[in-house]
PDB file of C-alpha atoms and ligand atoms in Angstrom:
ATOM      1  CA  MET A   1       4.994   3.650  16.220  1.00  0.00           C
ATOM      2  CA  THR A   2       4.515   3.635  12.437  1.00  0.00           C
ATOM      3  CA  ILE A   3       7.522   4.603  10.409  1.00  0.00           C
ATOM      4  CA  PRO A   4       6.792   5.646   6.809  1.00  0.00           C
ATOM      5  CA  GLU A   5       8.033   3.157   4.197  1.00  0.00           C
ATOM      6  CA  GLU A   6      10.792   5.464   2.932  1.00  0.00           C
ATOM      7  CA  ASN A   7      12.193   5.856   6.447  1.00  0.00           C
ATOM      8  CA  LYS A   8      12.272   2.195   7.380  1.00  0.00           C
ATOM      9  CA  LYS A   9      16.052   2.524   7.483  1.00  0.00           C
ATOM     10  CA  LEU A  10      15.610   4.867  10.436  1.00  0.00           C
ATOM     11  CA  ASP A  11      16.938   3.102  13.481  1.00  0.00           C
ATOM     12  CA  LEU A  12      16.367   4.799  16.826  1.00  0.00           C
ATOM     13  CA  ASN A  13      19.795   3.615  18.008  1.00  0.00           C
ATOM     14  CA  ARG A  14      21.411   5.819  15.378  1.00  0.00           C
ATOM     15  CA  ILE A  15      19.841   9.008  16.726  1.00  0.00           C
ATOM     16  CA  VAL A  16      21.207  10.934  19.680  1.00  0.00           C
ATOM     17  CA  TYR A  17      18.138  12.441  21.351  1.00  0.00           C
ATOM     18  CA  ILE A  18      19.774  15.186  23.403  1.00  0.00           C
ATOM     19  CA  GLY A  19      18.788  18.840  23.120  1.00  0.00           C
ATOM     20  CA  ARG A  20      19.761  22.307  24.244  1.00  0.00           C
ATOM     21  CA  THR A  21      17.543  24.717  26.144  1.00  0.00           C
ATOM     22  CA  PHE A  22      15.708  27.825  24.900  1.00  0.00           C
ATOM     23  CA  ASP A  23      18.289  30.030  26.675  1.00  0.00           C
ATOM     24  CA  GLU A  24      21.214  28.283  25.001  1.00  0.00           C
ATOM     25  CA  TYR A  25      19.609  28.884  21.576  1.00  0.00           C
ATOM     26  CA  ILE A  26      19.183  32.592  22.413  1.00  0.00           C
ATOM     27  CA  ASP A  27      22.953  32.854  22.948  1.00  0.00           C
ATOM     28  CA  MET A  28      24.197  30.491  20.247  1.00  0.00           C
ATOM     29  CA  PHE A  29      22.082  32.204  17.567  1.00  0.00           C
ATOM     30  CA  ALA A  30      22.404  35.739  19.064  1.00  0.00           C
ATOM     31  CA  LEU A  31      18.601  36.089  19.229  1.00  0.00           C
ATOM     32  CA  SER A  32      16.514  38.752  20.966  1.00  0.00           C
ATOM     33  CA  ASP A  33      12.854  39.371  21.704  1.00  0.00           C
ATOM     34  CA  ASP A  34      12.715  42.067  18.999  1.00  0.00           C
ATOM     35  CA  PHE A  35      14.152  39.663  16.465  1.00  0.00           C
ATOM     36  CA  LEU A  36      11.875  36.714  17.290  1.00  0.00           C
ATOM     37  CA  LYS A  37       8.622  38.670  17.612  1.00  0.00           C
ATOM     38  CA  GLY A  38       6.280  38.245  14.645  1.00  0.00           C
ATOM     39  CA  LYS A  39       8.538  35.886  12.666  1.00  0.00           C
ATOM     40  CA  ARG A  40       7.734  32.326  11.599  1.00  0.00           C
ATOM     41  CA  ILE A  41      10.731  30.273  12.772  1.00  0.00           C
ATOM     42  CA  LEU A  42      11.712  26.683  11.982  1.00  0.00           C
ATOM     43  CA  ASP A  43      14.111  24.761  14.231  1.00  0.00           C
ATOM     44  CA  CYS A  44      15.593  22.016  12.036  1.00  0.00           C
ATOM     45  CA  PRO A  45      16.587  19.496  13.231  1.00  0.00           C
ATOM     46  CA  ALA A  46      15.233  20.337  16.669  1.00  0.00           C
ATOM     47  CA  GLY A  47      15.527  16.944  18.422  1.00  0.00           C
ATOM     48  CA  ALA A  48      15.131  17.227  22.188  1.00  0.00           C
ATOM     49  CA  CYS A  49      15.730  20.984  22.223  1.00  0.00           C
ATOM     50  CA  SER A  50      13.245  23.089  24.229  1.00  0.00           C
ATOM     51  CA  PHE A  51      13.387  26.164  21.974  1.00  0.00           C
ATOM     52  CA  THR A  52       9.964  25.424  20.436  1.00  0.00           C
ATOM     53  CA  ALA A  53       8.325  24.458  23.742  1.00  0.00           C
ATOM     54  CA  ILE A  54       9.456  27.526  25.672  1.00  0.00           C
ATOM     55  CA  GLY A  55       9.399  29.924  22.713  1.00  0.00           C
ATOM     56  CA  ASN A  56       5.761  29.271  21.820  1.00  0.00           C
ATOM     57  CA  LYS A  57       4.773  29.732  25.485  1.00  0.00           C
ATOM     58  CA  LYS A  58       6.457  33.140  25.308  1.00  0.00           C
ATOM     59  CA  GLY A  59       4.261  34.014  22.299  1.00  0.00           C
ATOM     60  CA  TYR A  60       6.670  33.345  19.403  1.00  0.00           C
ATOM     61  CA  ASP A  61       5.749  31.303  16.341  1.00  0.00           C
ATOM     62  CA  ILE A  62       8.138  28.340  16.265  1.00  0.00           C
ATOM     63  CA  THR A  63       7.912  24.937  14.573  1.00  0.00           C
ATOM     64  CA  ALA A  64      10.260  22.020  15.250  1.00  0.00           C
ATOM     65  CA  CYS A  65      11.103  19.238  12.817  1.00  0.00           C
ATOM     66  CA  ASP A  66      13.298  16.186  13.193  1.00  0.00           C
ATOM     67  CA  ILE A  67      13.587  12.605  11.978  1.00  0.00           C
ATOM     68  CA  ALA A  68      13.150  11.491  15.613  1.00  0.00           C
ATOM     69  CA  TYR A  69       9.538  12.723  15.640  1.00  0.00           C
ATOM     70  CA  TYR A  70       8.526   9.632  13.640  1.00  0.00           C
ATOM     71  CA  TYR A  71       8.750   8.003  17.091  1.00  0.00           C
ATOM     72  CA  ASP A  72       6.158   8.538  19.768  1.00  0.00           C
ATOM     73  CA  VAL A  73       6.620  10.775  22.773  1.00  0.00           C
ATOM     74  CA  GLU A  74       7.138   8.140  25.472  1.00  0.00           C
ATOM     75  CA  GLU A  75       9.550   6.061  23.400  1.00  0.00           C
ATOM     76  CA  LEU A  76      11.668   9.155  22.728  1.00  0.00           C
ATOM     77  CA  LYS A  77      11.591  10.271  26.352  1.00  0.00           C
ATOM     78  CA  ASP A  78      13.111   6.938  27.441  1.00  0.00           C
ATOM     79  CA  LYS A  79      15.673   7.143  24.665  1.00  0.00           C
ATOM     80  CA  GLY A  80      16.495  10.726  25.738  1.00  0.00           C
ATOM     81  CA  LEU A  81      17.028   9.717  29.375  1.00  0.00           C
ATOM     82  CA  GLN A  82      19.427   6.933  28.327  1.00  0.00           C
ATOM     83  CA  ASP A  83      21.275   9.224  25.900  1.00  0.00           C
ATOM     84  CA  ILE A  84      21.782  11.895  28.576  1.00  0.00           C
ATOM     85  CA  GLU A  85      23.268   9.364  31.019  1.00  0.00           C
ATOM     86  CA  HIS A  86      25.514   7.945  28.318  1.00  0.00           C
ATOM     87  CA  ALA A  87      26.659  11.435  27.244  1.00  0.00           C
ATOM     88  CA  MET A  88      27.468  12.408  30.852  1.00  0.00           C
ATOM     89  CA  GLU A  89      29.642   9.282  31.211  1.00  0.00           C
ATOM     90  CA  THR A  90      31.489  10.071  27.970  1.00  0.00           C
ATOM     91  CA  MET A  91      31.848  13.702  29.021  1.00  0.00           C
ATOM     92  CA  ARG A  92      34.033  12.698  31.977  1.00  0.00           C
ATOM     93  CA  ASN A  93      36.749  11.576  29.522  1.00  0.00           C
ATOM     94  CA  VAL A  94      36.590  14.608  27.249  1.00  0.00           C
ATOM     95  CA  ARG A  95      35.817  17.384  29.731  1.00  0.00           C
ATOM     96  CA  ASP A  96      38.962  19.301  28.700  1.00  0.00           C
ATOM     97  CA  ASN A  97      37.444  19.883  25.254  1.00  0.00           C
ATOM     98  CA  TYR A  98      34.763  22.036  26.907  1.00  0.00           C
ATOM     99  CA  LYS A  99      34.627  25.391  28.710  1.00  0.00           C
ATOM    100  CA  TRP A 100      33.006  25.038  32.129  1.00  0.00           C
ATOM    101  CA  GLU A 101      31.511  28.518  32.435  1.00  0.00           C
ATOM    102  CA  TYR A 102      27.978  28.309  31.040  1.00  0.00           C
ATOM    103  CA  PHE A 103      27.671  24.977  32.890  1.00  0.00           C
ATOM    104  CA  LYS A 104      29.810  24.873  35.975  1.00  0.00           C
ATOM    105  CA  ASP A 105      30.151  21.084  36.043  1.00  0.00           C
ATOM    106  CA  ILE A 106      28.743  17.853  34.618  1.00  0.00           C
ATOM    107  CA  GLU A 107      25.875  17.863  37.105  1.00  0.00           C
ATOM    108  CA  SER A 108      24.745  21.309  35.964  1.00  0.00           C
ATOM    109  CA  LEU A 109      25.011  20.137  32.337  1.00  0.00           C
ATOM    110  CA  ARG A 110      22.862  17.091  33.158  1.00  0.00           C
ATOM    111  CA  ARG A 111      20.209  19.337  34.760  1.00  0.00           C
ATOM    112  CA  HIS A 112      19.989  21.542  31.646  1.00  0.00           C
ATOM    113  CA  ARG A 113      19.741  18.532  29.298  1.00  0.00           C
ATOM    114  CA  LEU A 114      17.054  16.921  31.516  1.00  0.00           C
ATOM    115  CA  SER A 115      15.106  20.164  31.659  1.00  0.00           C
ATOM    116  CA  ALA A 116      15.147  20.457  27.838  1.00  0.00           C
ATOM    117  CA  LEU A 117      13.986  16.829  27.523  1.00  0.00           C
ATOM    118  CA  HIS A 118      11.219  17.403  30.075  1.00  0.00           C
ATOM    119  CA  ASP A 119       9.972  20.549  28.276  1.00  0.00           C
ATOM    120  CA  VAL A 120      10.026  19.046  24.789  1.00  0.00           C
ATOM    121  CA  THR A 121       8.311  15.867  26.000  1.00  0.00           C
ATOM    122  CA  ASN A 122       5.457  17.763  27.682  1.00  0.00           C
ATOM    123  CA  ASP A 123       5.069  20.128  24.755  1.00  0.00           C
ATOM    124  CA  ARG A 124       4.891  17.261  22.255  1.00  0.00           C
ATOM    125  CA  ARG A 125       2.059  15.828  24.371  1.00  0.00           C
ATOM    126  CA  GLU A 126       0.224  19.194  24.412  1.00  0.00           C
ATOM    127  CA  ALA A 127       1.071  20.751  21.045  1.00  0.00           C
ATOM    128  CA  LYS A 128       1.856  17.861  18.696  1.00  0.00           C
ATOM    129  CA  LYS A 129       1.156  20.002  15.614  1.00  0.00           C
ATOM    130  CA  ASN A 130       4.346  21.994  16.256  1.00  0.00           C
ATOM    131  CA  TYR A 131       6.559  18.880  15.980  1.00  0.00           C
ATOM    132  CA  ILE A 132       6.856  17.669  12.400  1.00  0.00           C
ATOM    133  CA  PRO A 133       8.606  14.418  11.453  1.00  0.00           C
ATOM    134  CA  ALA A 134      11.032  15.047   8.599  1.00  0.00           C
ATOM    135  CA  ALA A 135      13.980  13.213   7.066  1.00  0.00           C
ATOM    136  CA  LEU A 136      16.586  15.567   5.614  1.00  0.00           C
ATOM    137  CA  PRO A 137      17.558  16.300   2.907  1.00  0.00           C
ATOM    138  CA  GLN A 138      13.809  16.597   2.298  1.00  0.00           C
ATOM    139  CA  LEU A 139      11.345  18.757   4.228  1.00  0.00           C
ATOM    140  CA  PRO A 140       7.534  18.536   4.109  1.00  0.00           C
ATOM    141  CA  PHE A 141       6.972  22.313   3.822  1.00  0.00           C
ATOM    142  CA  GLU A 142       5.976  24.673   0.997  1.00  0.00           C
ATOM    143  CA  ASP A 143       8.543  27.085  -0.445  1.00  0.00           C
ATOM    144  CA  ASN A 144       9.224  30.136   1.787  1.00  0.00           C
ATOM    145  CA  SER A 145       7.091  28.779   4.669  1.00  0.00           C
ATOM    146  CA  PHE A 146       9.337  30.311   7.361  1.00  0.00           C
ATOM    147  CA  ASP A 147      10.994  33.696   7.756  1.00  0.00           C
ATOM    148  CA  VAL A 148      14.043  32.320   9.539  1.00  0.00           C
ATOM    149  CA  LEU A 149      15.425  28.805   9.999  1.00  0.00           C
ATOM    150  CA  LEU A 150      17.749  27.794  12.844  1.00  0.00           C
ATOM    151  CA  SER A 151      19.885  24.665  12.593  1.00  0.00           C
ATOM    152  CA  ALA A 152      22.106  23.580  15.485  1.00  0.00           C
ATOM    153  CA  HIS A 153      24.496  20.696  16.083  1.00  0.00           C
ATOM    154  CA  PHE A 154      23.849  18.826  12.864  1.00  0.00           C
ATOM    155  CA  LEU A 155      25.360  20.258   9.650  1.00  0.00           C
ATOM    156  CA  PHE A 156      29.173  20.688   9.829  1.00  0.00           C
ATOM    157  CA  MET A 157      29.291  18.950  13.231  1.00  0.00           C
ATOM    158  CA  TYR A 158      28.688  15.433  11.885  1.00  0.00           C
ATOM    159  CA  ALA A 159      30.962  15.744   8.856  1.00  0.00           C
ATOM    160  CA  ASP A 160      32.356  12.284   9.675  1.00  0.00           C
ATOM    161  CA  ARG A 161      29.002  10.704   8.704  1.00  0.00           C
ATOM    162  CA  LEU A 162      27.235  13.348   6.549  1.00  0.00           C
ATOM    163  CA  ASN A 163      29.125  13.879   3.290  1.00  0.00           C
ATOM    164  CA  TYR A 164      29.554  17.135   1.338  1.00  0.00           C
ATOM    165  CA  GLN A 165      26.723  16.338  -1.101  1.00  0.00           C
ATOM    166  CA  PHE A 166      24.333  15.722   1.821  1.00  0.00           C
ATOM    167  CA  HIS A 167      25.331  19.144   3.193  1.00  0.00           C
ATOM    168  CA  ILE A 168      24.621  20.827  -0.164  1.00  0.00           C
ATOM    169  CA  ASP A 169      21.302  19.002  -0.688  1.00  0.00           C
ATOM    170  CA  THR A 170      20.235  19.879   2.864  1.00  0.00           C
ATOM    171  CA  LEU A 171      21.263  23.539   2.539  1.00  0.00           C
ATOM    172  CA  ASN A 172      19.282  23.837  -0.710  1.00  0.00           C
ATOM    173  CA  GLU A 173      16.238  22.375   1.032  1.00  0.00           C
ATOM    174  CA  LEU A 174      16.610  24.632   4.098  1.00  0.00           C
ATOM    175  CA  LEU A 175      16.859  27.645   1.764  1.00  0.00           C
ATOM    176  CA  ARG A 176      13.816  26.505  -0.244  1.00  0.00           C
ATOM    177  CA  VAL A 177      11.505  26.571   2.812  1.00  0.00           C
ATOM    178  CA  THR A 178      12.951  29.848   4.173  1.00  0.00           C
ATOM    179  CA  LYS A 179      12.047  33.352   3.059  1.00  0.00           C
ATOM    180  CA  ASP A 180      14.833  35.420   4.575  1.00  0.00           C
ATOM    181  CA  HIS A 181      17.831  33.657   6.110  1.00  0.00           C
ATOM    182  CA  ILE A 182      19.134  30.583   7.895  1.00  0.00           C
ATOM    183  CA  ARG A 183      21.477  30.434  10.870  1.00  0.00           C
ATOM    184  CA  ILE A 184      23.726  27.436  11.491  1.00  0.00           C
ATOM    185  CA  PHE A 185      25.681  26.728  14.699  1.00  0.00           C
ATOM    186  CA  PRO A 186      28.442  25.648  15.200  1.00  0.00           C
ATOM    187  CA  LEU A 187      30.947  25.588  12.338  1.00  0.00           C
ATOM    188  CA  VAL A 188      33.135  22.923  13.919  1.00  0.00           C
ATOM    189  CA  ASP A 189      32.999  19.121  14.013  1.00  0.00           C
ATOM    190  CA  LEU A 190      32.954  16.916  17.100  1.00  0.00           C
ATOM    191  CA  GLU A 191      36.735  17.336  17.483  1.00  0.00           C
ATOM    192  CA  GLY A 192      36.426  21.125  17.505  1.00  0.00           C
ATOM    193  CA  ASN A 193      37.975  21.546  14.021  1.00  0.00           C
ATOM    194  CA  THR A 194      36.341  23.898  11.507  1.00  0.00           C
ATOM    195  CA  TYR A 195      34.226  21.902   9.012  1.00  0.00           C
ATOM    196  CA  LYS A 196      36.735  20.820   6.377  1.00  0.00           C
ATOM    197  CA  SER A 197      34.582  21.837   3.384  1.00  0.00           C
ATOM    198  CA  LEU A 198      33.447  25.180   4.820  1.00  0.00           C
ATOM    199  CA  ASP A 199      35.206  27.315   2.163  1.00  0.00           C
ATOM    200  CA  LYS A 200      33.822  25.137  -0.635  1.00  0.00           C
ATOM    201  CA  THR A 201      30.334  25.381   0.905  1.00  0.00           C
ATOM    202  CA  LEU A 202      30.530  29.193   1.210  1.00  0.00           C
ATOM    203  CA  HIS A 203      31.716  29.406  -2.398  1.00  0.00           C
ATOM    204  CA  TYR A 204      28.764  27.263  -3.525  1.00  0.00           C
ATOM    205  CA  LEU A 205      26.300  29.419  -1.571  1.00  0.00           C
ATOM    206  CA  GLU A 206      27.681  32.630  -3.056  1.00  0.00           C
ATOM    207  CA  GLU A 207      27.517  31.125  -6.548  1.00  0.00           C
ATOM    208  CA  ILE A 208      23.788  30.441  -6.163  1.00  0.00           C
ATOM    209  CA  GLY A 209      23.209  34.058  -5.114  1.00  0.00           C
ATOM    210  CA  CYS A 210      23.234  33.879  -1.298  1.00  0.00           C
ATOM    211  CA  THR A 211      25.126  36.193   1.019  1.00  0.00           C
ATOM    212  CA  THR A 212      27.081  34.528   3.811  1.00  0.00           C
ATOM    213  CA  GLU A 213      28.390  35.944   7.061  1.00  0.00           C
ATOM    214  CA  ILE A 214      30.227  34.284   9.947  1.00  0.00           C
ATOM    215  CA  VAL A 215      29.307  35.892  13.262  1.00  0.00           C
ATOM    216  CA  GLN A 216      30.878  35.293  16.658  1.00  0.00           C
ATOM    217  CA  VAL A 217      28.245  34.552  19.329  1.00  0.00           C
ATOM    218  CA  PRO A 218      28.156  34.808  23.155  1.00  0.00           C
ATOM    219  CA  TYR A 219      28.026  31.012  23.637  1.00  0.00           C
ATOM    220  CA  GLU A 220      30.979  28.650  23.776  1.00  0.00           C
ATOM    221  CA  PHE A 221      30.667  25.309  25.513  1.00  0.00           C
ATOM    222  CA  GLN A 222      32.636  23.059  23.192  1.00  0.00           C
ATOM    223  CA  ILE A 223      35.964  24.866  22.750  1.00  0.00           C
ATOM    224  CA  HIS A 224      36.078  26.802  19.411  1.00  0.00           C
ATOM    225  CA  ALA A 225      32.332  26.299  18.857  1.00  0.00           C
ATOM    226  CA  ASN A 226      31.521  29.998  19.170  1.00  0.00           C
ATOM    227  CA  SER A 227      30.366  31.213  15.793  1.00  0.00           C
ATOM    228  CA  MET A 228      27.355  30.822  13.555  1.00  0.00           C
ATOM    229  CA  LEU A 229      26.920  31.076   9.806  1.00  0.00           C
ATOM    230  CA  ILE A 230      24.149  33.337   8.498  1.00  0.00           C
ATOM    231  CA  ILE A 231      23.043  32.528   4.951  1.00  0.00           C
ATOM    232  CA  SER A 232      20.772  35.190   3.476  1.00  0.00           C
ATOM    233  CA  LYS A 233      18.748  34.476   0.381  1.00  0.00           C
ATOM    234  CA  GLY A 234      19.141  36.721  -2.632  1.00  0.00           C
ATOM    235  CA  MET A 235      16.162  37.534  -4.867  1.00  0.00           C
ATOM    236  CA  GLU A 236      17.338  34.977  -7.430  1.00  0.00           C
ATOM    237  CA  ASN A 237      17.003  32.196  -4.814  1.00  0.00           C
ATOM    238  CA  ASP A 238      13.251  32.189  -5.350  1.00  0.00           C
ATOM    239  CA  LYS A 239      13.866  29.473  -7.884  1.00  0.00           C
ATOM    240  CA  LEU A 240      15.468  27.174  -5.261  1.00  0.00           C
TER     241      LEU A 240
HETATM  242  C1  SAM B 301      22.604  16.603  18.188  1.00  0.00           C
HETATM  243  S1  SAM B 301      20.890  16.707  17.844  1.00  0.00           S
HETATM  244  C2  SAM B 301      20.676  18.484  17.791  1.00  0.00           C
HETATM  245  C3  SAM B 301      19.331  18.908  18.325  1.00  0.00           C
HETATM  246  C4  SAM B 301      19.152  20.422  18.511  1.00  0.00           C
HETATM  247  N1  SAM B 301      19.288  21.146  17.270  1.00  0.00           N
HETATM  248  C5  SAM B 301      20.129  20.970  19.511  1.00  0.00           C
HETATM  249  O1  SAM B 301      21.066  21.690  19.150  1.00  0.00           O
HETATM  250  O2  SAM B 301      19.941  20.676  20.701  1.00  0.00           O
HETATM  251  C6  SAM B 301      20.828  16.230  16.142  1.00  0.00           C
HETATM  252  C7  SAM B 301      19.429  15.868  15.664  1.00  0.00           C
HETATM  253  O3  SAM B 301      19.474  15.572  14.270  1.00  0.00           O
HETATM  254  C8  SAM B 301      18.429  14.639  14.000  1.00  0.00           C
HETATM  255  N2  SAM B 301      18.666  14.007  12.687  1.00  0.00           N
HETATM  256  C9  SAM B 301      19.646  13.144  12.344  1.00  0.00           C
HETATM  257  N3  SAM B 301      19.547  12.829  11.031  1.00  0.00           N
HETATM  258  C10 SAM B 301      18.475  13.510  10.543  1.00  0.00           C
HETATM  259  C11 SAM B 301      17.867  13.617   9.249  1.00  0.00           C
HETATM  260  N4  SAM B 301      18.332  12.949   8.184  1.00  0.00           N
HETATM  261  N5  SAM B 301      16.775  14.403   9.114  1.00  0.00           N
HETATM  262  C12 SAM B 301      16.283  15.099  10.176  1.00  0.00           C
HETATM  263  N6  SAM B 301      16.806  15.042  11.416  1.00  0.00           N
HETATM  264  C13 SAM B 301      17.915  14.277  11.589  1.00  0.00           C
HETATM  265  C14 SAM B 301      18.513  13.674  15.186  1.00  0.00           C
HETATM  266  O4  SAM B 301      17.302  12.973  15.360  1.00  0.00           O
HETATM  267  C15 SAM B 301      18.830  14.632  16.341  1.00  0.00           C
HETATM  268  O5  SAM B 301      17.654  15.007  17.029  1.00  0.00           O
END
């Protein structure tokens, strides 16, 4: 693979290439057919999630972007298979931090993660144009390119390695490429604690003219990870 000069620091070992399924996204972002129909959607970062693969087959207009897409399909598939096995091993020690309802056990979780990896791998082979390499906090899209942007298991969750300024720079960039609103899930870190700078972040967003709303959703696998943040752009955000 060829990694662009500015991303030479990107090391595949630092990326966890595990993704959720289309159906999990429907629940975690409280989506419906009526909502998705006719909208341009960006999943960012999408990783090994099958939302784009399955969604576009259903007739929606979805684009995925992720830093991992600088790597080629086969390399990422192998990485994904290893990451799933490693995550399942780790899961045995932390299973009490999760609710075993959506997935009844670790085997059912493994099947869902493998199915997402399978779908995203095939779709990247068939519809490469829908998978855009991108290194946040920068995105390679024009202003207002998408109606809605969905962002799962990245911001807030990795607060131990992504600092507050990275969160603000990334949120500004997500808002720049989005016309209407962005949805972020979940609002907790890997320990299940609410992101420590959430209030400060909401205050910042309101100051720049956005409206924020925290909405409980019908998806809770990691305990306490059951709400999303909706950030709607105000008119004055056109300058973002
Ligand atoms: C835990 S995965 C979440 C994937 C998907 N949203 C989901 O919920 O299944 C986090 C993703 O963030 C991507 N990532 C990490 N740092 C990034 C950056 N600076 N820019 C873009 N993507 C990044 C990783 O490659 C990985 O695919």
